[in-house]
CSV table of C-alpha atoms in Angstrom, one decimal:
chain,number,residue,atom,x,y,z
A,11,MET,CA,0.0,0.0,0.0
A,12,THR,CA,1.1,3.5,-0.8
A,13,SER,CA,0.3,6.3,1.7
A,14,LEU,CA,0.0,9.9,0.7
A,15,PRO,CA,1.0,12.7,3.2
A,16,LEU,CA,-1.2,13.8,6.0
A,17,ILE,CA,-2.6,17.3,5.3
A,18,SER,CA,-3.0,19.7,8.2
A,19,VAL,CA,-6.4,21.3,8.8
A,20,ASP,CA,-7.8,23.9,11.1
A,21,PRO,CA,-8.2,22.3,14.5
A,22,ASP,CA,-11.0,24.8,15.4
A,23,ALA,CA,-13.2,23.1,12.8
A,24,ARG,CA,-13.7,20.1,15.0
A,25,GLY,CA,-16.8,19.8,17.1
A,26,ARG,CA,-18.9,22.4,15.4
A,27,LYS,CA,-22.6,21.9,15.3
A,28,PRO,CA,-23.7,20.3,12.0
A,29,ALA,CA,-24.8,23.0,9.5
A,30,MET,CA,-25.2,23.4,5.8
A,31,PRO,CA,-22.4,25.1,3.9
A,32,PRO,CA,-22.4,28.5,2.1
A,33,ARG,CA,-23.9,28.6,-1.3
A,34,HIS,CA,-21.6,27.5,-4.2
A,35,LEU,CA,-22.1,27.7,-7.9
A,36,ALA,CA,-22.7,24.0,-8.1
A,37,ASP,CA,-25.8,24.5,-6.0
A,38,LEU,CA,-27.2,26.7,-8.8
A,39,ASP,CA,-28.1,26.2,-12.5
A,40,LEU,CA,-26.5,28.7,-14.9
A,41,PRO,CA,-29.3,31.2,-14.8
A,42,GLY,CA,-29.1,31.1,-11.0
A,43,ARG,CA,-25.3,31.8,-11.2
A,44,ARG,CA,-25.9,34.7,-13.5
A,45,ALA,CA,-28.4,36.2,-11.1
A,46,LEU,CA,-25.9,35.9,-8.3
A,47,VAL,CA,-23.1,37.5,-10.3
A,48,THR,CA,-25.3,40.5,-11.2
A,49,GLU,CA,-26.1,40.9,-7.5
A,50,LEU,CA,-22.4,41.5,-7.1
A,51,GLY,CA,-22.5,44.3,-9.7
A,52,GLU,CA,-20.7,42.2,-12.3
A,53,PRO,CA,-21.7,41.4,-15.9
A,54,ALA,CA,-23.8,38.2,-16.1
A,55,PHE,CA,-21.3,36.5,-18.4
A,56,ARG,CA,-18.8,36.3,-15.6
A,57,ALA,CA,-20.9,33.4,-14.2
A,58,LYS,CA,-20.1,31.4,-17.4
A,59,GLN,CA,-16.4,32.2,-17.1
A,60,VAL,CA,-16.1,31.0,-13.5
A,61,SER,CA,-18.3,28.0,-14.3
A,62,ASN,CA,-16.0,27.1,-17.2
A,63,HIS,CA,-13.0,27.2,-14.9
A,64,TYR,CA,-14.6,25.0,-12.3
A,65,PHE,CA,-16.4,22.4,-14.5
A,66,GLY,CA,-14.5,22.7,-17.8
A,67,ARG,CA,-10.9,23.2,-16.6
A,68,LEU,CA,-11.3,21.8,-13.1
A,69,VAL,CA,-9.7,25.0,-11.7
A,70,ARG,CA,-10.7,26.8,-8.5
A,71,ASP,CA,-7.7,28.9,-7.9
A,72,PRO,CA,-8.6,32.6,-8.7
A,73,GLU,CA,-5.0,33.3,-9.8
A,74,ARG,CA,-5.4,30.9,-12.7
A,75,MET,CA,-8.6,32.6,-13.9
A,76,THR,CA,-6.8,35.0,-16.0
A,77,ASP,CA,-9.8,35.9,-18.2
A,78,LEU,CA,-11.3,37.6,-15.2
A,79,PRO,CA,-10.3,41.1,-14.2
A,80,ALA,CA,-7.6,40.9,-11.5
A,81,ALA,CA,-9.5,43.3,-9.3
A,82,THR,CA,-12.6,41.1,-9.1
A,83,ARG,CA,-11.1,37.5,-9.2
A,84,GLU,CA,-11.0,37.0,-5.5
A,85,ARG,CA,-14.4,38.4,-4.9
A,86,LEU,CA,-16.1,36.3,-7.7
A,87,ALA,CA,-14.3,33.2,-6.7
A,88,GLY,CA,-15.0,33.8,-3.0
A,89,THR,CA,-18.7,34.1,-3.7
A,90,LEU,CA,-19.1,31.4,-6.3
A,91,LEU,CA,-16.5,28.9,-5.1
A,92,PRO,CA,-16.3,28.9,-1.3
A,93,THR,CA,-14.2,26.1,0.1
A,94,LEU,CA,-16.5,23.1,0.8
A,95,LEU,CA,-14.1,20.2,1.2
A,96,THR,CA,-10.8,20.4,3.1
A,97,PRO,CA,-8.6,17.3,2.6
A,98,VAL,CA,-7.6,15.6,5.8
A,99,ARG,CA,-6.0,12.4,4.6
A,100,GLU,CA,-5.5,10.6,1.4
A,101,LEU,CA,-4.5,7.0,1.1
A,102,ALA,CA,-3.7,5.0,-2.0
A,103,CYS,CA,-3.3,1.3,-2.9
A,104,ASP,CA,-3.2,-0.8,-6.0
A,105,ASP,CA,-0.1,1.1,-7.2
A,106,GLY,CA,-2.1,4.4,-6.9
A,107,ALA,CA,-5.1,3.1,-8.9
A,108,THR,CA,-7.4,3.2,-5.8
A,109,ARG,CA,-7.4,6.4,-3.7
A,110,LYS,CA,-9.5,7.2,-0.7
A,111,ALA,CA,-10.0,10.8,0.4
A,112,LEU,CA,-11.2,11.9,3.8
A,113,TRP,CA,-12.7,15.4,3.8
A,114,ARG,CA,-13.6,17.8,6.6
A,115,LEU,CA,-16.6,19.9,5.8
A,116,HIS,CA,-17.0,23.5,6.9
A,117,ASP,CA,-18.8,22.5,10.1
A,118,GLY,CA,-16.3,19.8,11.0
A,119,SER,CA,-18.3,16.9,9.6
A,120,LEU,CA,-16.3,14.2,7.9
A,121,VAL,CA,-17.0,12.3,4.7
A,122,GLU,CA,-15.0,10.0,2.4
A,123,SER,CA,-14.9,9.3,-1.3
A,124,VAL,CA,-12.9,6.9,-3.4
A,125,LEU,CA,-11.3,7.1,-6.8
A,126,MET,CA,-10.8,3.9,-8.8
A,127,GLY,CA,-8.7,3.8,-12.0
A,128,TYR,CA,-9.1,1.0,-14.6
A,129,PRO,CA,-7.5,0.6,-18.0
A,130,ASP,CA,-10.7,1.8,-19.8
A,131,ARG,CA,-12.3,4.2,-17.2
A,132,VAL,CA,-12.0,6.2,-14.0
A,133,THR,CA,-14.8,5.8,-11.5
A,134,VAL,CA,-15.4,7.8,-8.3
A,135,CYS,CA,-17.5,6.6,-5.4
A,136,ILE,CA,-19.0,9.7,-3.7
A,137,SER,CA,-20.9,10.3,-0.5
A,138,SER,CA,-24.3,12.0,-0.2
A,139,GLN,CA,-24.6,12.2,3.6
A,140,ALA,CA,-22.2,12.6,6.5
A,141,GLY,CA,-22.8,9.2,8.1
A,142,CYS,CA,-25.9,7.2,7.4
A,143,GLY,CA,-29.2,6.7,9.2
A,144,MET,CA,-30.1,3.3,7.7
A,145,ALA,CA,-28.4,1.3,10.5
A,146,CYS,CA,-27.4,-1.7,8.4
A,147,PRO,CA,-25.4,-3.8,11.0
A,148,PHE,CA,-22.7,-5.1,8.6
A,149,CYS,CA,-21.9,-1.6,7.3
A,150,ALA,CA,-19.4,0.7,9.1
A,151,THR,CA,-21.1,3.8,7.8
A,152,GLY,CA,-24.5,2.6,8.9
A,153,GLN,CA,-23.2,1.9,12.4
A,154,ALA,CA,-21.8,5.4,12.7
A,155,GLY,CA,-25.2,7.1,12.4
A,156,LEU,CA,-26.3,10.1,10.5
A,157,THR,CA,-24.7,13.5,11.0
A,158,ARG,CA,-26.4,15.5,8.2
A,159,ASN,CA,-27.2,15.6,4.6
A,160,LEU,CA,-24.7,17.0,2.2
A,161,SER,CA,-25.5,20.0,0.0
A,162,THR,CA,-25.7,19.6,-3.8
A,163,ALA,CA,-22.3,21.3,-4.1
A,164,GLU,CA,-20.7,19.2,-1.5
A,165,ILE,CA,-21.7,16.1,-3.4
A,166,VAL,CA,-20.6,17.5,-6.8
A,167,ASP,CA,-17.3,18.9,-5.4
A,168,GLN,CA,-16.1,15.4,-4.5
A,169,ALA,CA,-16.4,14.4,-8.2
A,170,VAL,CA,-14.9,17.6,-9.5
A,171,TYR,CA,-11.9,17.3,-7.1
A,172,LEU,CA,-11.2,13.7,-8.1
A,173,ALA,CA,-11.8,14.5,-11.8
A,174,GLY,CA,-8.9,16.9,-11.3
A,175,VAL,CA,-6.8,14.1,-9.8
A,176,ALA,CA,-7.5,11.9,-12.8
A,177,ALA,CA,-6.8,14.8,-15.2
A,178,SER,CA,-3.4,15.4,-13.6
A,179,GLY,CA,-2.3,11.9,-14.7
A,180,ALA,CA,-1.9,10.7,-11.1
A,181,VAL,CA,-3.7,7.5,-11.9
A,182,ALA,CA,-1.2,5.6,-14.0
A,183,GLY,CA,-2.7,3.2,-16.6
A,184,SER,CA,-6.1,4.9,-16.7
A,185,PRO,CA,-7.6,7.5,-18.9
A,186,PRO,CA,-7.0,11.1,-17.7
A,187,ARG,CA,-10.7,11.8,-17.5
A,188,LEU,CA,-13.4,10.9,-15.0
A,189,SER,CA,-16.1,8.9,-16.7
A,190,HIS,CA,-18.2,7.1,-14.1
A,191,VAL,CA,-19.8,8.2,-10.8
A,192,VAL,CA,-21.4,5.9,-8.3
A,193,PHE,CA,-23.4,7.1,-5.3
A,194,MET,CA,-22.2,4.3,-3.1
A,195,GLY,CA,-20.2,6.2,-0.6
A,196,MET,CA,-21.4,7.4,2.8
A,197,GLY,CA,-25.2,7.8,3.2
A,198,GLU,CA,-28.4,6.7,1.6
A,199,PRO,CA,-28.7,8.8,-1.5
A,200,LEU,CA,-32.5,8.7,-1.8
A,201,ALA,CA,-32.8,10.0,1.8
A,202,ASN,CA,-31.2,13.2,0.5
A,203,TYR,CA,-33.4,13.1,-2.6
A,204,ALA,CA,-33.6,16.7,-3.9
A,205,ARG,CA,-29.9,17.4,-3.5
A,206,VAL,CA,-28.8,14.1,-5.0
A,207,VAL,CA,-31.0,14.6,-8.1
A,208,ALA,CA,-29.7,18.2,-8.4
A,209,ALA,CA,-26.2,16.9,-8.1
A,210,ILE,CA,-26.8,14.3,-10.9
A,211,ARG,CA,-28.1,17.1,-13.1
A,212,ARG,CA,-24.9,19.1,-12.5
A,213,LEU,CA,-22.7,16.0,-13.2
A,214,VAL,CA,-24.4,15.3,-16.6
A,215,ALA,CA,-24.9,18.8,-17.9
A,216,PRO,CA,-22.2,19.9,-20.4
A,217,ALA,CA,-19.7,22.5,-19.3
A,218,PRO,CA,-20.1,25.3,-18.2
A,219,GLU,CA,-23.4,24.1,-16.7
A,220,GLY,CA,-21.9,20.9,-15.3
A,221,LEU,CA,-19.3,18.2,-15.7
A,222,GLY,CA,-20.6,16.6,-18.9
A,223,LEU,CA,-20.8,12.9,-17.8
A,224,SER,CA,-23.1,10.4,-19.4
A,225,GLN,CA,-26.2,9.6,-17.5
A,226,ARG,CA,-25.7,6.0,-18.2
A,227,HIS,CA,-22.4,6.2,-16.4
A,228,ILE,CA,-24.0,7.2,-13.1
A,229,THR,CA,-25.3,4.7,-10.6
A,230,VAL,CA,-27.5,5.6,-7.6
A,231,SER,CA,-27.6,3.1,-4.8
A,232,THR,CA,-30.5,2.7,-2.4
A,233,VAL,CA,-31.5,0.3,0.4
A,234,GLY,CA,-35.0,0.4,-1.0
A,235,LEU,CA,-36.9,3.7,-0.2
A,236,VAL,CA,-39.9,2.8,-2.3
A,237,PRO,CA,-41.5,6.2,-2.7
A,238,ALA,CA,-38.2,7.7,-3.7
A,239,ILE,CA,-37.4,5.0,-6.2
A,240,ARG,CA,-40.8,5.7,-7.9
A,241,ARG,CA,-40.1,9.4,-7.8
A,242,LEU,CA,-36.7,8.9,-9.4
A,243,ALA,CA,-38.3,7.0,-12.2
A,244,SER,CA,-40.3,10.1,-13.1
A,245,GLU,CA,-37.2,12.4,-13.3
A,246,ASP,CA,-36.5,11.7,-17.0
A,247,LEU,CA,-33.0,10.4,-16.1
A,248,SER,CA,-31.4,7.2,-17.4
A,249,VAL,CA,-29.1,6.6,-14.4
A,250,THR,CA,-28.6,3.0,-13.2
A,251,LEU,CA,-30.5,2.0,-10.0
A,252,ALA,CA,-28.5,-0.2,-7.6
A,253,LEU,CA,-30.7,-1.9,-5.1
A,254,SER,CA,-28.9,-3.1,-1.9
A,255,LEU,CA,-31.0,-6.2,-1.3
A,256,HIS,CA,-28.7,-8.5,0.7
A,257,ALA,CA,-31.4,-11.1,1.4
A,258,PRO,CA,-34.3,-12.5,-0.7
A,259,ASP,CA,-36.6,-13.1,2.3
A,260,ASP,CA,-38.2,-10.6,4.7
A,261,GLU,CA,-37.2,-12.4,7.9
A,262,LEU,CA,-33.5,-12.0,7.3
A,263,ARG,CA,-33.7,-8.7,5.4
A,264,ASP,CA,-35.6,-7.1,8.3
A,265,GLU,CA,-32.4,-7.7,10.3
A,266,LEU,CA,-29.8,-6.9,7.6
A,267,VAL,CA,-31.6,-3.9,6.1
A,268,PRO,CA,-33.8,-2.4,8.8
A,269,VAL,CA,-35.8,-0.2,6.3
A,270,ASN,CA,-37.2,-3.6,5.1
A,271,GLN,CA,-39.5,-3.4,8.2
A,272,ARG,CA,-41.3,-0.5,6.3
A,273,TRP,CA,-41.0,-1.7,2.7
A,274,LYS,CA,-40.9,-5.5,2.2
A,275,VAL,CA,-38.9,-7.4,-0.4
A,276,SER,CA,-41.9,-7.7,-2.7
A,277,GLU,CA,-42.6,-3.9,-2.6
A,278,VAL,CA,-39.0,-3.0,-3.1
A,279,LEU,CA,-38.6,-5.3,-6.1
A,280,GLU,CA,-41.9,-4.1,-7.7
A,281,ALA,CA,-40.6,-0.5,-7.5
A,282,ALA,CA,-37.3,-1.6,-9.0
A,283,TRP,CA,-39.0,-3.4,-11.9
A,284,ASP,CA,-41.2,-0.3,-12.5
A,285,TYR,CA,-38.0,1.8,-12.6
A,286,ALA,CA,-36.5,-0.6,-15.2
A,287,ALA,CA,-39.6,-0.5,-17.3
A,288,THR,CA,-39.8,3.3,-17.3
A,289,THR,CA,-36.1,4.0,-17.9
A,290,GLY,CA,-35.1,0.9,-19.9
A,291,ARG,CA,-32.1,0.6,-17.5
A,292,ARG,CA,-31.1,-2.8,-16.0
A,293,VAL,CA,-31.3,-2.7,-12.2
A,294,SER,CA,-28.2,-3.8,-10.3
A,295,ILE,CA,-29.0,-6.0,-7.3
A,296,GLU,CA,-26.3,-5.6,-4.7
A,297,TYR,CA,-25.9,-8.6,-2.4
A,298,ALA,CA,-23.2,-8.8,0.3
A,299,MET,CA,-22.1,-12.4,0.8
A,300,ILE,CA,-22.0,-13.0,4.6
A,301,LYS,CA,-20.8,-16.3,5.9
A,302,ASP,CA,-23.6,-18.5,7.3
A,303,VAL,CA,-26.0,-15.6,7.2
A,304,ASN,CA,-27.4,-15.1,3.7
A,305,ASP,CA,-25.3,-17.4,1.6
A,306,GLN,CA,-27.3,-20.7,1.9
A,307,PRO,CA,-28.1,-22.5,-1.4
A,308,TRP,CA,-31.9,-22.2,-0.7
A,309,ARG,CA,-31.5,-18.4,-0.6
A,310,ALA,CA,-29.6,-18.4,-3.9
A,311,ASP,CA,-32.5,-20.4,-5.4
A,312,LEU,CA,-35.1,-18.0,-3.9
A,313,LEU,CA,-33.2,-15.0,-5.2
A,314,GLY,CA,-33.1,-16.7,-8.6
A,315,ARG,CA,-36.8,-17.2,-8.7
A,316,LEU,CA,-37.4,-13.6,-7.7
A,317,LEU,CA,-35.2,-12.2,-10.5
A,318,ALA,CA,-35.6,-14.7,-13.3
A,319,GLY,CA,-36.8,-13.0,-16.5
A,320,LYS,CA,-36.4,-9.5,-15.0
A,321,LEU,CA,-34.2,-6.7,-16.3
A,322,ALA,CA,-31.6,-7.2,-13.5
A,323,HIS,CA,-28.0,-8.1,-12.8
A,324,VAL,CA,-26.8,-9.5,-9.5
A,325,ASN,CA,-23.6,-8.0,-8.1
A,326,LEU,CA,-22.3,-10.2,-5.3
A,327,ILE,CA,-20.1,-8.4,-2.8
A,328,PRO,CA,-17.7,-10.4,-0.6
A,329,LEU,CA,-18.3,-8.9,2.8
A,330,ASN,CA,-15.5,-6.5,3.7
A,331,PRO,CA,-14.2,-6.4,7.2
A,332,THR,CA,-15.2,-3.6,9.5
A,333,PRO,CA,-14.1,-3.0,13.1
A,334,GLY,CA,-16.1,-5.0,15.7
A,335,SER,CA,-18.2,-6.9,13.2
A,336,ARG,CA,-19.3,-10.4,14.2
A,337,TRP,CA,-19.7,-11.4,10.5
A,338,ASP,CA,-17.2,-12.5,7.9
A,339,ALA,CA,-17.2,-13.1,4.1
A,340,SER,CA,-18.5,-16.3,2.6
A,341,PRO,CA,-15.9,-18.9,1.7
A,342,LYS,CA,-15.0,-18.9,-2.0
A,343,PRO,CA,-16.6,-22.4,-2.6
A,344,VAL,CA,-19.9,-21.1,-1.1
A,345,GLU,CA,-19.7,-18.0,-3.2
A,346,ARG,CA,-19.1,-20.0,-6.4
A,347,GLU,CA,-22.1,-22.2,-5.6
A,348,PHE,CA,-24.3,-19.2,-5.1
A,349,VAL,CA,-23.1,-17.8,-8.4
A,350,ARG,CA,-23.8,-21.1,-10.2
A,351,ARG,CA,-27.3,-21.4,-8.8
A,352,LEU,CA,-28.2,-17.8,-9.9
A,353,ARG,CA,-26.8,-18.3,-13.4
A,354,ASP,CA,-28.6,-21.7,-13.7
A,355,ALA,CA,-31.8,-19.7,-13.0
A,356,GLY,CA,-30.9,-17.4,-15.9
A,357,VAL,CA,-29.9,-14.5,-13.8
A,358,SER,CA,-26.8,-12.5,-14.9
A,359,THR,CA,-24.4,-12.5,-12.0
A,360,THR,CA,-20.9,-11.2,-11.2
A,361,VAL,CA,-18.7,-10.9,-8.1
A,362,ARG,CA,-17.5,-7.4,-7.3
A,363,ASP,CA,-13.9,-6.5,-7.4
A,364,THR,CA,-12.9,-5.7,-3.8
A,365,ARG,CA,-10.8,-2.7,-4.6
A,366,GLY,CA,-9.6,-0.5,-1.7
A,367,ARG,CA,-10.0,-3.1,1.1
A,368,GLU,CA,-6.4,-2.4,2.4
A,369,ILE,CA,-7.3,1.3,3.0
A,370,ASP,CA,-10.8,0.7,4.3
A,371,GLY,CA,-12.2,2.1,1.0
A,372,ALA,CA,-14.2,-0.9,-0.1
A,373,CYS,CA,-18.0,-1.3,0.0
A,374,GLY,CA,-19.3,-1.0,3.5
A,375,GLN,CA,-16.0,0.2,5.0
A,376,LEU,CA,-16.3,4.0,4.8
A,377,ALA,CA,-16.6,5.4,8.3
A,378,ALA,CA,-14.7,8.8,8.0
A,379,ALA,CA,-12.8,8.2,11.2
A,380,GLU,CA,-9.6,10.2,11.9
A,381,ASP,CA,-8.0,8.0,14.6
A,382,THR,CA,-7.6,4.7,12.8
A,383,ASP,CA,-4.9,2.2,11.9
A,384,SER,CA,-5.0,3.8,8.5
A,385,ASP,CA,-3.9,7.1,10.1
A,386,SER,CA,-1.0,5.3,11.8
A,387,ARG,CA,0.1,3.8,8.5
A,388,ALA,CA,-0.1,7.1,6.8
A,389,ALA,CA,1.8,8.9,9.5
A,390,THR,CA,4.6,6.4,9.6
A,391,ALA,CA,5.0,5.4,5.9
């Protein structure tokens, strides 16, 4: 594992009461940015110039915005581009292809995001909340509880920052452009619905409105908030829905995914199939493989019956270790048998690459803790 340097931050930021950040240009559409600029007494076209720097050139330093008058650069950037994310720690593994960033927000809240480089793409996994209120017992984020929702700009800024990392050529062997975004970091995205949808629109709008990503390269994960899934289907977006199912039966899912006590497996899957029918997008079924908990052959058969003939793909996730967890990943022979039974049922199935496990950056490991073994490794490397 490679560790990047610790970055010093303002110690006075710690312990502040959770609060939303100042307004940022990514919170606004282009007309809203023009209105804000004119309130400052500047020509409306300055909004497009600053937006081009941020989204098009991935620049936020006023000194590099040389097409702006020197006398107004600081004021424009200070109003439109307030600092939202302060890097606390960055860790890397896989020869630098996987990078986890810990951010401190303006109120002292902590969030994490992960960049993953592949030969054909660069993907970032971003957070939509500081913490998570869904309380899934096998997930470090869920056990931490919810601090607050992130603003639209705090969500977008993670992707823009890491797009800059990719553009710098820091991810060897990968294209120098961010292409995929997955809302699989900290938080339940659909519990912060309005801001997440606004963030998606910024990510897919072409510069200077946004980052210019393909809608089909964006994935939104959910534990199954049925009304929000149905609302998302009406947004005229073609993003991929990833449903964190983790059990095919209500008895077990009530324990593993507590929101199942409100919306049962049948209701969640019905909403997912309606989403697929409306958008034409295949639903990704996320299933953490937990030893002797949800990996029995009969559960594979039940899952196969539920998904057979549906526009769905199963993504099996070997359970990643988290501090204090009483559960472990399924043995490989058990995992292979689970895959075989699903495929025999005609269900497309793959096993997720466990990238970032060494730096607690894999699925279910994000906890945004400062005093961890990872910190010790970073400080002593």
